[in-house]
Amino acid sequence: MSDDPIVQMTGIRKDFTGVRALDGVDFTLRPGEIHAVMGENGAGKSTLIKVLTGVHAPDAGRIRLDGRPVGFHGPAAAQAAGISTVYQEVNLTDNLSVAENLFAGREPRRGPFIDFRAMRRKAKALLDDIGLDLNVAAPLSSYSIAMQQLVAIARAIDVEAKVLILDEPTSSLDRDEVEVLLGVMRRLAAQGTAMVFISHFLDQVYEICDRMTVLRNGRLVGEWATADLPENELIGHMLGREAAELEQIERTVAGHRVADEAPLASAAGLGRKGSIAPYDLDVHRGEVVGLAGLLGSGRTETVRLIAGADRADSGELRLDGAKASGHNPRTAAARGIAFCPENRKTEGLVGDLTVGENMILAMQAARGWARSVPAARRDRLVAEFIEKLDIRPADPDMPVKNLSGGNQQKVLLARWMLVEPRLLILDEPTRGIDVGAKADIQRLVAELSGEGMAVLFVSAELDEVTRLSDRIAVLRDRELIAVLESESERTVEHIVDTIVAGGRHE
Ligand SMILES: Nc1ncnc2c1ncn2[C@@H]1O[C@H](COP(=O)(O)OP(=O)(O)OP(=O)(O)O)[C@@H](O)[C@H]1O
Ligand SMILES: [Mg+2]
């Protein structure tokens, strides 16, 4: 491995209106190394990447690639120079096939025509190579976000990048898929590809990265070899506080449910062919029910039926004992059910609207568009949730597209929390959220359930599921296989055992 940097950024400054996103940041990347860029939501990680790849022009500073000064006028130019990027938000074209997405802009041709057969064959070989078994002719949109992300990574690998940038690629992958990805990364590193890895999963960062650069409030805190920076010190550098100050979340939820109380929502034999097998599940007032299972196990599909986002073709849902007929997103909202979906970009935020407008959308819809929410009430609620979720910048009038990925996620959560639903359904609420803010969100969920709200939530992080849930529904292969109730069952080990044992009888 040569020690000459492949990328050297010095004194980078980037201003957006009212925000100095980067302030004199230095960053050095060496061939064959995996380098983490760490920091809180809004610290400037994605902006640093976007400056490097020509999405944003820096206001000051220099960039060298292989020792030569560069300044890309866009991601295509950066890509041509050997820098491939997988952005935080999936940016592939949904309605094209998997193969078309892999080869967009560089399709194999036969004369003037695209050679679809060759393209599918090459796509299959490429995915086989990284251990992904997908139907390359199927639309990309028919796969989960996680799969879509892996396809984006496969594309980056195939263009033989000198530098590969991964901005939160693992936030929607399950354990097996993360292993696939980390394996691919190690292989690439051995071939000399340099990688920038951004992730809020500290265990992954420690497993895969050689060095770390830490940013805080747009400034460089420092650069360390991973081996020299213990986790608690890293967190301290990221948050600018002593790690010891970071209190653990106390379980404040337990015991709110009255044992003999009738359930608020009760699913009996609820199911949808090809999506989730018929299941029974109750949720009580003041109770947090977590859904655990591997990616593709049917967690999202389960909650979508209760949320009215998908239509069940068997069984029934009862709310307060009454059958919820004609259940769809509109009637579900009228029944006091709020659903915060996992894909914030396509199902969630309106980029050009402000933070405040995005937050108030669901509440406004619930009142009907003819009766607008009074300005004073609106401003008070928006300010309250900006504070509770520590949304930065704390500016209700900022277009939401200008917020960092994690802060956008918080805006979406606020939207559904502030309608004060009877049942709040959250699909992966803390994905992409930094360690400090994650604790804030978990605390808020506990607080809301303490006030009597029923909460149903999906999370790939078993720690989070066990910490927050009063009961845990475990899924496997699109089937609800167990509901864990007792304290002794609600452990990560027991959930894993249940999932593994669930397959024995097949
Ligand atoms: N296009 C933009 N216009 C205005 N402000 C922006 C723009 N893009 C980013 N910012 C601001 O720059 C700062 C840094 O954002 P950035 O996206 O780099 O954060 P991040 O470290 O990637 O955070 P996260 O972990 O949430 O993804 C934030 O205050 C953000 O609001
Ligand atoms: Mg980011």
XYZ file of C-alpha atoms and ligand atoms in Angstrom:
538
model
C 0.000 0.000 0.000
C 1.440 3.359 -0.988
C 1.282 6.112 1.586
C 0.696 8.883 -0.924
C -2.869 10.059 -0.453
C -5.302 9.361 -3.252
C -7.586 12.166 -2.046
C -6.410 15.202 -0.150
C -8.849 17.917 0.833
C -7.483 20.962 2.667
C -9.186 23.944 4.270
C -12.598 23.134 2.822
C -15.310 25.660 3.553
C -18.903 25.408 2.410
C -21.602 27.950 3.198
C -25.287 27.532 2.618
C -27.619 30.428 3.292
C -27.383 30.974 7.007
C -25.328 27.810 7.678
C -21.601 27.187 7.556
C -21.770 23.486 6.775
C -17.983 23.045 6.561
C -15.385 25.294 8.109
C -11.744 24.683 7.239
C -11.966 20.902 7.056
C -8.987 18.721 6.066
C -9.471 15.167 4.912
C -6.940 12.621 3.661
C -7.711 9.275 2.063
C -5.045 6.677 1.237
C -5.206 3.875 -1.331
C -6.668 0.643 0.021
C -7.889 2.138 3.284
C -11.415 2.238 4.635
C -11.909 5.582 6.273
C -14.928 6.526 8.393
C -16.283 10.060 8.505
C -18.061 10.387 11.830
C -20.253 13.016 13.450
C -23.729 13.893 14.645
C -26.676 14.514 12.325
C -25.883 17.764 10.541
C -22.155 17.675 11.338
C -21.260 18.041 7.653
C -20.422 14.467 6.594
C -22.604 14.338 3.484
C -21.602 17.874 2.547
C -17.912 16.906 2.647
C -18.680 14.041 0.265
C -20.719 16.282 -2.010
C -17.906 18.814 -2.197
C -15.468 16.058 -3.099
C -17.734 14.670 -5.812
C -18.637 17.999 -7.394
C -22.252 18.157 -6.254
C -21.369 21.357 -4.392
C -18.532 23.750 -5.227
C -16.500 24.618 -2.102
C -16.318 28.275 -1.026
C -12.698 27.791 -0.031
C -10.078 25.066 0.077
C -8.292 22.697 -2.280
C -8.884 19.163 -3.461
C -6.212 16.894 -4.892
C -6.778 13.525 -6.510
C -3.615 11.442 -6.984
C -1.624 14.586 -6.227
C -3.255 16.669 -8.944
C -5.558 19.612 -8.155
C -9.147 18.890 -9.194
C -12.506 20.597 -9.042
C -15.337 18.547 -10.439
C -18.327 20.228 -11.996
C -20.669 17.433 -11.057
C -20.835 13.802 -9.983
C -20.486 12.558 -13.561
C -17.081 14.245 -13.836
C -16.035 12.812 -10.473
C -17.167 9.386 -11.591
C -15.198 9.666 -14.811
C -12.111 10.424 -12.700
C -12.693 7.232 -10.688
C -14.770 8.399 -7.712
C -18.001 6.442 -7.292
C -20.609 7.362 -4.747
C -23.573 5.655 -3.151
C -25.558 8.480 -1.606
C -27.551 8.382 1.577
C -30.824 8.639 -0.307
C -31.229 5.975 -2.964
C -30.999 7.675 -6.293
C -31.629 4.976 -8.814
C -34.592 5.049 -11.135
C -37.354 2.943 -9.666
C -39.360 2.023 -12.721
C -36.374 0.680 -14.650
C -35.296 -2.924 -14.247
C -32.435 -4.005 -12.013
C -30.235 -4.561 -15.090
C -31.103 -1.180 -16.584
C -30.197 0.508 -13.322
C -26.851 -1.279 -13.203
C -25.933 -0.212 -16.705
C -27.712 3.149 -17.044
C -25.619 5.404 -19.257
C -23.283 2.578 -20.287
C -25.640 -0.024 -21.757
C -24.112 -2.759 -23.920
C -25.110 -2.022 -27.508
C -25.604 -3.845 -30.720
C -25.437 -1.201 -33.410
C -27.719 1.630 -32.366
C -29.791 -0.589 -30.103
C -29.394 -1.581 -26.483
C -28.510 -5.270 -26.265
C -30.908 -6.252 -23.488
C -29.863 -9.881 -23.468
C -26.203 -9.037 -23.003
C -27.158 -6.483 -20.393
C -29.173 -9.011 -18.387
C -26.395 -11.583 -18.644
C -23.772 -9.117 -17.426
C -26.054 -7.891 -14.675
C -26.622 -11.438 -13.442
C -22.876 -12.147 -13.402
C -22.152 -8.926 -11.543
C -24.736 -9.618 -8.836
C -23.719 -13.291 -8.550
C -20.212 -12.090 -7.921
C -21.241 -10.251 -4.767
C -23.654 -12.963 -3.702
C -26.961 -11.308 -4.598
C -29.679 -13.378 -6.178
C -32.143 -11.016 -7.871
C -34.301 -11.185 -10.959
C -32.436 -8.664 -13.081
C -35.397 -8.148 -15.423
C -37.739 -7.153 -12.580
C -38.322 -3.485 -11.838
C -35.944 -2.234 -9.164
C -38.937 -0.829 -7.301
C -40.167 -4.371 -6.641
C -37.241 -4.833 -4.252
C -36.733 -3.421 -0.777
C -34.727 -0.254 -0.243
C -31.949 -2.441 1.113
C -31.732 -4.407 -2.106
C -31.908 -1.210 -4.103
C -28.926 0.053 -2.158
C -26.939 -3.100 -2.815
C -27.680 -2.686 -6.509
C -26.310 0.850 -6.321
C -23.161 -0.515 -4.679
C -22.783 -3.223 -7.324
C -22.923 -0.510 -9.941
C -20.212 1.494 -8.201
C -17.996 -1.575 -8.012
C -18.445 -2.399 -11.667
C -17.262 0.987 -12.881
C -13.964 0.094 -11.148
C -13.797 3.053 -8.888
C -10.450 4.156 -7.440
C -12.436 5.716 -4.661
C -15.764 4.395 -3.449
C -17.880 6.541 -1.165
C -20.603 4.919 0.899
C -22.876 7.352 2.726
C -24.937 5.291 5.176
C -25.266 2.270 2.895
C -26.109 -0.115 5.709
C -28.902 1.753 7.414
C -31.551 -0.461 5.862
C -29.655 -3.727 5.530
C -30.124 -6.715 7.792
C -27.263 -8.586 9.430
C -26.637 -10.970 6.543
C -26.686 -8.194 3.993
C -24.346 -6.099 6.077
C -21.962 -9.063 6.087
C -22.229 -9.265 2.291
C -21.443 -5.586 2.011
C -18.548 -5.622 4.476
C -17.119 -8.634 2.629
C -17.282 -6.757 -0.653
C -15.600 -3.772 0.968
C -12.729 -5.891 2.293
C -12.210 -7.385 -1.133
C -12.122 -3.971 -2.735
C -9.676 -2.679 -0.124
C -7.358 -5.607 -0.836
C -7.433 -4.564 -4.496
C -6.374 -1.063 -3.532
C -9.706 0.759 -3.760
C -9.942 3.499 -1.140
C -13.289 3.825 0.610
C -15.076 6.458 2.624
C -17.643 4.919 4.938
C -20.315 6.915 6.731
C -22.478 5.062 9.216
C -24.201 5.620 12.522
C -23.600 1.964 13.456
C -20.482 2.154 15.574
C -19.940 -1.608 15.630
C -19.702 -1.662 11.836
C -17.310 1.249 11.827
C -15.051 -0.488 14.330
C -15.236 -3.743 12.416
C -14.294 -2.415 9.003
C -12.494 0.927 9.187
C -8.765 1.627 9.398
C -9.050 5.294 10.306
C -11.645 7.843 11.335
C -12.145 11.521 10.722
C -14.529 13.177 13.175
C -16.517 16.328 12.369
C -18.554 18.467 14.728
C -20.612 21.480 13.661
C -18.803 21.623 10.333
C -15.353 21.639 11.940
C -12.661 19.005 11.985
C -12.243 17.501 15.449
C -9.432 15.174 14.435
C -8.275 12.056 12.661
C -7.399 8.788 14.392
C -6.413 5.233 13.612
C -9.430 3.169 14.668
C -7.273 1.098 17.013
C -6.265 4.253 18.907
C -9.764 5.593 19.546
C -11.987 3.694 21.992
C -15.709 3.950 21.390
C -16.543 6.135 24.383
C -13.888 8.654 23.336
C -15.235 8.661 19.784
C -18.721 9.441 21.075
C -17.308 12.178 23.243
C -15.578 13.735 20.207
C -18.732 13.478 18.094
C -21.094 14.999 20.612
C -18.659 17.341 22.294
C -19.595 15.967 25.689
C -18.052 13.429 27.977
C -19.282 9.971 27.139
C -20.170 9.479 30.786
C -22.777 12.218 30.500
C -24.744 10.162 28.043
C -27.351 8.610 30.213
C -28.854 5.264 29.395
C -32.507 5.151 28.467
C -34.495 4.042 31.443
C -37.421 1.842 30.682
C -40.247 4.124 31.605
C -42.815 2.284 29.551
C -43.361 -0.952 31.376
C -46.517 -1.445 33.322
C -48.761 1.123 31.692
C -50.941 -1.512 30.142
C -53.690 -2.752 32.404
C -53.618 -6.518 32.031
C -57.326 -7.121 31.652
C -58.039 -4.060 29.567
C -59.500 -4.747 26.117
C -57.003 -4.095 23.329
C -57.133 -0.827 21.419
C -56.311 -2.567 18.141
C -56.791 -6.240 17.551
C -55.834 -8.124 14.396
C -57.416 -11.569 14.021
C -56.247 -13.697 11.108
C -55.233 -10.523 9.306
C -53.179 -11.365 6.228
C -52.403 -10.664 2.617
C -51.449 -13.302 0.075
C -47.823 -13.218 -1.028
C -47.074 -10.576 1.567
C -47.781 -11.772 5.114
C -49.460 -14.947 6.419
C -52.600 -14.453 8.556
C -51.653 -13.319 12.064
C -53.194 -12.356 15.394
C -51.833 -9.334 17.240
C -53.202 -7.041 19.931
C -51.986 -3.600 20.905
C -53.166 -1.965 24.125
C -53.236 1.655 25.210
C -49.962 2.770 26.693
C -48.170 -0.251 25.308
C -45.167 -0.424 23.007
C -45.122 -3.475 20.755
C -41.921 -4.063 18.813
C -41.667 -6.129 15.648
C -38.437 -8.060 15.250
C -37.209 -10.264 12.433
C -34.744 -10.292 9.605
C -35.159 -8.068 6.607
C -37.807 -9.581 4.356
C -39.422 -11.420 7.282
C -42.620 -9.411 6.889
C -42.245 -6.754 9.585
C -43.193 -3.841 7.341
C -45.933 -5.883 5.660
C -47.471 -6.639 9.065
C -47.755 -3.019 10.140
C -48.905 -1.832 6.716
C -52.114 -3.875 7.079
C -52.908 -2.324 10.454
C -52.013 1.122 9.082
C -54.373 0.651 6.138
C -51.475 1.203 3.735
C -52.105 -2.219 2.189
C -55.440 -3.992 2.034
C -55.802 -7.277 3.916
C -57.376 -10.159 2.019
C -58.132 -12.249 5.078
C -59.114 -11.760 8.700
C -60.211 -8.586 10.380
C -58.968 -5.638 12.352
C -60.921 -4.319 15.331
C -60.427 -0.957 16.963
C -61.935 -0.587 20.410
C -63.932 -3.697 19.630
C -65.511 -2.332 16.452
C -64.664 -3.867 13.104
C -62.553 -1.507 10.998
C -64.165 -2.001 7.612
C -62.942 -0.375 4.408
C -59.575 0.207 6.067
C -57.338 2.503 3.987
C -54.909 5.332 4.807
C -57.700 7.885 5.044
C -60.049 5.869 7.257
C -57.082 4.727 9.341
C -56.173 8.359 10.023
C -59.770 9.120 10.936
C -59.618 6.173 13.355
C -56.621 7.689 15.110
C -53.863 5.624 13.514
C -50.687 7.392 12.351
C -48.130 5.609 10.203
C -44.560 6.805 9.689
C -43.170 4.708 6.799
C -39.575 3.615 6.330
C -38.848 5.284 3.031
C -38.678 8.962 3.877
C -37.892 10.103 0.383
C -40.677 8.570 -1.644
C -43.391 8.223 0.970
C -42.585 11.032 3.299
C -41.219 14.486 2.922
C -41.971 17.244 0.455
C -38.533 18.731 -0.180
C -39.608 22.203 -1.199
C -41.900 22.737 1.760
C -40.442 24.074 4.992
C -39.721 22.083 8.125
C -42.848 23.522 9.757
C -45.075 22.857 6.751
C -43.855 19.272 6.519
C -44.495 18.700 10.201
C -48.005 20.022 10.062
C -49.086 18.132 6.918
C -50.709 15.128 8.579
C -52.452 17.239 11.160
C -53.783 19.529 8.475
C -54.987 16.582 6.394
C -56.805 15.181 9.402
C -58.716 18.451 9.867
C -59.566 18.743 6.204
C -57.958 21.324 3.974
C -60.774 23.816 4.385
C -59.973 24.389 8.060
C -56.379 25.430 8.449
C -54.569 24.878 11.738
C -54.480 28.242 13.566
C -51.076 29.861 13.101
C -50.364 30.270 16.810
C -51.126 26.609 17.579
C -49.125 25.493 14.570
C -46.086 27.533 15.546
C -46.227 26.320 19.117
C -46.420 22.639 18.137
C -43.694 22.978 15.540
C -41.390 24.709 18.018
C -42.158 22.088 20.641
C -41.185 19.172 18.407
C -38.128 20.916 16.976
C -36.952 21.122 20.557
C -38.040 17.667 21.678
C -36.316 15.986 18.746
C -33.432 18.450 18.684
C -33.914 19.211 14.998
C -31.023 21.242 13.589
C -30.977 23.915 12.428
C -33.885 24.801 14.709
C -35.531 26.841 11.970
C -39.160 26.066 11.085
C -38.899 28.068 7.856
C -35.982 26.149 6.326
C -36.900 24.047 3.237
C -36.713 20.472 4.468
C -34.484 19.406 1.557
C -31.721 21.562 3.065
C -31.607 19.486 6.244
C -29.176 16.634 6.777
C -30.510 13.088 6.298
C -30.931 12.407 9.993
C -32.674 15.690 10.650
C -35.099 15.008 7.782
C -35.960 11.733 9.458
C -36.732 13.609 12.675
C -39.094 15.974 10.832
C -41.009 12.997 9.499
C -41.308 11.495 12.970
C -42.541 14.795 14.361
C -45.253 14.928 11.698
C -46.835 11.734 12.980
C -46.225 12.312 16.653
C -47.926 15.668 16.677
C -51.257 14.426 15.375
C -51.512 12.710 18.782
C -52.817 9.445 17.366
C -54.275 6.671 19.496
C -51.984 4.226 17.732
C -48.623 5.370 16.406
C -46.932 3.032 13.925
C -43.242 3.648 13.269
C -41.242 1.751 10.664
C -37.517 2.035 11.449
C -37.814 5.342 13.328
C -34.148 5.704 14.223
C -32.522 4.682 10.971
C -29.795 7.136 10.037
C -30.019 8.904 13.384
C -26.899 9.608 15.437
C -26.268 8.049 18.857
C -27.341 11.081 20.842
C -30.534 11.773 18.896
C -31.453 8.090 18.916
C -31.669 8.263 22.680
C -33.894 11.369 22.394
C -36.293 9.542 20.084
C -36.444 6.457 22.244
C -37.149 8.647 25.252
C -39.951 10.404 23.360
C -41.567 7.106 22.354
C -41.471 6.039 25.992
C -42.986 9.365 27.036
C -45.820 9.170 24.505
C -46.708 5.646 25.530
C -46.572 6.763 29.143
C -49.297 9.241 28.246
C -51.445 6.407 26.922
C -50.533 6.275 23.256
C -50.224 2.774 21.788
C -47.062 2.314 19.746
C -46.227 -0.358 17.207
C -42.726 -0.177 15.846
C -40.386 -1.983 13.499
C -36.647 -1.937 14.013
C -33.749 -3.943 12.683
C -31.821 -3.125 15.837
C -32.671 -5.758 18.401
C -31.171 -3.709 21.233
C -33.644 -0.990 20.523
C -36.551 -3.429 20.276
C -35.768 -5.012 23.622
C -35.116 -1.683 25.331
C -38.404 -0.081 24.293
C -40.979 -2.842 23.945
C -43.509 -4.179 26.430
C -44.112 -7.059 24.046
C -42.202 -8.254 21.007
C -43.708 -9.894 17.939
C -41.146 -12.061 16.155
C -41.438 -12.693 12.438
C -39.808 -15.133 10.119
C -40.427 -15.895 6.445
C -43.500 -13.685 6.314
C -45.109 -15.283 9.290
C -45.607 -14.084 12.852
C -44.069 -16.935 14.824
C -44.130 -15.711 18.433
C -45.122 -12.894 20.743
C -42.650 -12.536 23.598
C -44.170 -11.149 26.765
C -42.187 -11.989 29.862
C -39.148 -10.038 30.947
C -36.938 -13.123 30.570
C -38.048 -13.656 26.962
C -37.508 -10.071 25.920
C -33.788 -10.379 25.289
C -31.732 -10.200 22.127
C -30.581 -13.820 22.595
C -34.107 -15.086 23.000
C -35.292 -13.242 19.887
C -32.423 -14.682 17.850
C -33.133 -18.184 19.210
C -36.805 -17.814 18.349
C -36.008 -16.789 14.789
C -33.576 -19.672 14.324
C -35.910 -22.241 15.912
C -38.799 -20.925 13.819
C -37.299 -22.505 10.743
C -36.834 -26.025 12.119
C -40.252 -27.322 11.233
C -40.164 -26.362 7.573
N -28.519 22.199 0.137
C -28.418 22.723 1.363
N -28.884 23.945 1.634
C -28.785 24.488 2.876
N -28.237 23.858 3.928
C -27.753 22.615 3.722
C -27.816 21.997 2.443
N -27.266 20.758 2.553
C -26.877 20.623 3.832
N -27.158 21.748 4.550
C -26.842 21.973 5.968
O -25.477 21.694 6.173
C -25.266 21.063 7.437
C -24.536 19.764 7.254
O -25.396 18.811 6.618
P -24.936 17.371 6.155
O -26.006 16.832 5.282
O -23.567 17.447 5.597
O -24.923 16.589 7.552
P -24.530 15.059 7.868
O -23.325 15.100 8.737
O -24.454 14.287 6.614
O -25.773 14.589 8.779
P -26.656 13.204 8.798
O -25.969 12.281 9.752
O -27.965 13.652 9.388
O -26.778 12.703 7.419
C -26.648 20.920 8.068
O -26.844 22.005 8.939
C -27.599 21.029 6.902
O -28.836 21.541 7.308
Mg -25.669 12.810 5.757
